[in-house]
C-alpha positions as MATLAB code, in Angstrom:
seq = 'MSAEAVGAGMPTHVTLDDLAAMAAADENHRYELSPEGVLSVMPPADPDHALLVSRMFAWFLANGYGPEQVVTDCGIDVGGGRVPDITVWAKDLPPRAARSSYAGTVGLLLAVEVVSRGSEVVDRIIKKTEYAKAGIPQYWFVERDSTTSVHRHVLNPNTAEYEQVPGGAQPLAWLLSTAPDIS';
ca = [
     -75.327   10.295  -54.156;
     -76.281   13.131  -56.457;
     -74.287   16.302  -56.942;
     -77.294   18.246  -55.661;
     -77.249   16.332  -52.351;
     -73.530   16.913  -51.884;
     -73.785   20.587  -52.807;
     -76.784   21.191  -50.546;
     -74.851   19.898  -47.541;
     -71.665   21.807  -48.321;
     -70.825   24.690  -45.977;
     -70.443   28.145  -47.522;
     -66.869   28.423  -46.220;
     -64.983   25.180  -45.601;
     -62.810   25.202  -42.469;
     -60.057   22.784  -41.448;
     -62.569   21.216  -39.033;
     -64.985   20.683  -41.948;
     -62.144   19.241  -44.027;
     -61.144   16.839  -41.242;
     -64.771   15.708  -40.855;
     -65.088   15.096  -44.616;
     -61.881   13.056  -44.667;
     -62.945   11.029  -41.627;
     -66.329   10.238  -43.195;
     -64.964    9.246  -46.609;
     -62.117    6.773  -46.978;
     -62.535    6.717  -50.767;
     -61.267   10.251  -51.364;
     -58.557   12.624  -50.218;
     -59.576   16.161  -49.285;
     -57.391   19.266  -49.343;
     -58.110   22.955  -48.922;
     -56.045   25.779  -50.406;
     -55.360   28.881  -48.288;
     -57.882   30.671  -50.526;
     -60.588   28.152  -49.600;
     -60.562   26.028  -52.766;
     -61.630   22.475  -51.924;
     -59.956   19.623  -53.809;
     -61.348   16.100  -53.758;
     -59.058   13.414  -55.163;
     -59.332    9.644  -55.519;
     -57.134    7.489  -53.289;
     -53.589    6.728  -54.382;
     -53.166    3.981  -56.963;
     -50.819    1.045  -56.210;
     -47.828    2.561  -58.073;
     -48.181    5.800  -56.105;
     -48.425    3.874  -52.831;
     -45.321    1.818  -53.677;
     -43.265    4.947  -54.398;
     -44.287    6.447  -51.065;
     -43.508    3.177  -49.300;
     -40.030    2.945  -50.870;
     -39.150    6.484  -49.820;
     -40.556    5.968  -46.316;
     -38.432    2.812  -45.904;
     -35.370    4.686  -47.246;
     -35.686    7.353  -44.577;
     -36.142    4.742  -41.830;
     -33.171    2.704  -43.097;
     -31.040    5.856  -42.911;
     -31.684    6.636  -39.259;
     -34.870    8.677  -39.291;
     -37.372    7.457  -36.712;
     -41.054    6.748  -37.295;
     -41.918    9.885  -35.297;
     -39.897   11.893  -37.849;
     -41.120   10.376  -41.131;
     -44.875   10.465  -41.478;
     -47.111    9.582  -44.411;
     -50.379   11.353  -45.200;
     -50.101   13.849  -42.329;
     -52.353   16.849  -42.819;
     -50.497   20.132  -42.398;
     -51.825   23.637  -41.869;
     -50.368   25.939  -44.524;
     -53.185   28.475  -44.246;
     -55.343   25.718  -45.715;
     -55.113   21.978  -45.235;
     -52.676   19.999  -47.371;
     -51.744   16.320  -47.050;
     -48.239   15.654  -48.404;
     -47.423   12.050  -49.226;
     -44.431   12.153  -46.847;
     -43.328   14.681  -44.252;
     -39.982   14.625  -42.449;
     -39.790   16.292  -39.037;
     -36.883   17.408  -36.855;
     -35.837   15.001  -34.130;
     -37.878   15.620  -30.973;
     -40.309   17.837  -32.929;
     -42.924   15.422  -34.356;
     -46.119   16.780  -35.911;
     -48.427   18.530  -33.446;
     -51.954   19.739  -34.038;
     -52.251   23.441  -34.822;
     -55.758   24.312  -35.966;
     -58.191   21.403  -35.969;
     -56.393   18.083  -36.428;
     -53.905   19.504  -38.945;
     -50.297   19.767  -37.830;
     -48.508   23.074  -37.669;
     -45.235   23.436  -39.526;
     -42.961   23.831  -36.468;
     -40.236   21.216  -36.902;
     -41.289   20.307  -40.444;
     -38.136   19.922  -42.542;
     -39.422   18.381  -45.774;
     -42.679   17.797  -47.634;
     -42.737   15.222  -50.457;
     -45.443   14.816  -53.088;
     -45.733   12.057  -55.682;
     -47.276   13.569  -58.803;
     -50.353   11.727  -60.019;
     -52.499   12.182  -63.087;
     -54.707   15.150  -62.366;
     -52.458   16.654  -59.672;
     -49.604   17.832  -61.892;
     -50.170   21.590  -61.631;
     -51.100   21.426  -57.954;
     -47.995   19.404  -57.000;
     -45.471   21.138  -59.279;
     -46.581   24.740  -58.827;
     -49.358   25.446  -56.323;
     -48.134   23.337  -53.394;
     -44.576   24.439  -54.082;
     -45.702   28.055  -53.604;
     -47.859   27.301  -50.553;
     -45.141   25.269  -48.831;
     -42.576   28.018  -49.465;
     -44.930   30.640  -47.980;
     -45.379   28.351  -44.949;
     -41.580   28.309  -44.518;
     -41.039   24.571  -45.054;
     -37.250   24.280  -45.644;
     -37.408   21.628  -48.394;
     -39.956   20.453  -50.937;
     -39.529   17.458  -53.211;
     -41.884   16.178  -55.857;
     -41.568   12.827  -57.572;
     -42.508   12.576  -61.241;
     -43.887    9.268  -62.451;
     -41.859    9.409  -65.653;
     -39.500    6.823  -67.177;
     -36.843    7.353  -64.473;
     -39.161    8.376  -61.629;
     -37.420   11.747  -61.335;
     -37.130   13.417  -57.942;
     -37.135   17.223  -58.080;
     -35.577   18.536  -54.868;
     -36.007   22.163  -53.819;
     -34.555   24.150  -50.922;
     -36.115   27.310  -49.523;
     -34.051   30.442  -50.117;
     -34.457   32.483  -46.906;
     -33.802   35.759  -48.735;
     -36.530   35.322  -51.352;
     -38.846   32.898  -49.476;
     -38.986   30.861  -52.693;
     -37.709   27.411  -53.513;
     -34.610   26.868  -55.601;
     -33.806   23.571  -57.242;
     -30.933   21.644  -55.675;
     -27.778   21.839  -57.850;
     -27.645   18.977  -60.325;
     -31.351   19.161  -61.038;
     -33.793   16.280  -60.916;
     -32.338   12.843  -60.221;
     -33.790    9.361  -60.733;
     -35.371    7.826  -57.650;
     -32.962    4.851  -57.961;
     -30.031    7.264  -57.563;
     -31.649    9.004  -54.594;
     -32.365    5.723  -52.811;
     -28.683    4.755  -53.164;
     -27.595    7.859  -51.221;
     -28.075    9.074  -47.644;
     -30.880   11.613  -47.102;
     -29.647   15.210  -46.978;
     -32.262   17.038  -44.957;
     -30.199   19.741  -43.299;
];
């Protein structure tokens, strides 16, 4: 398909309903929308990315979180539509649709992103800011570096900004040997 054909069919202002329709029609890409209306189209996760998400998902389940609490690729409404790699929800408060098919943030305790080539700035800075503004209590991002570093951040209620957890980034191997601390 040509760029002209895609552009000609693109709405002037993309809504969460438009975003959901695009994602449903195209399994080869991931679609996200910033609160300002910037559309991002990304390729699907590569195998290493998928394995990291799978390991963390299994870790949460093995430590007592239920499948209704730990969800992969759940679209959330943060003023736009974002799709964290993993979301962790409060017990008895699983994701519920807000606008369109995107979940609201009521009960959302943690959003986790695995940084991929091309998403570095979005995952490290932009989503961190958006998730803080949406009031999500914790945000983690996983770097695909030599130790697979996990950067854990907790929302400061006084500043509405994230602060790094004391001790800084830790290797994923260390994290997976501990119990999740999502309080």
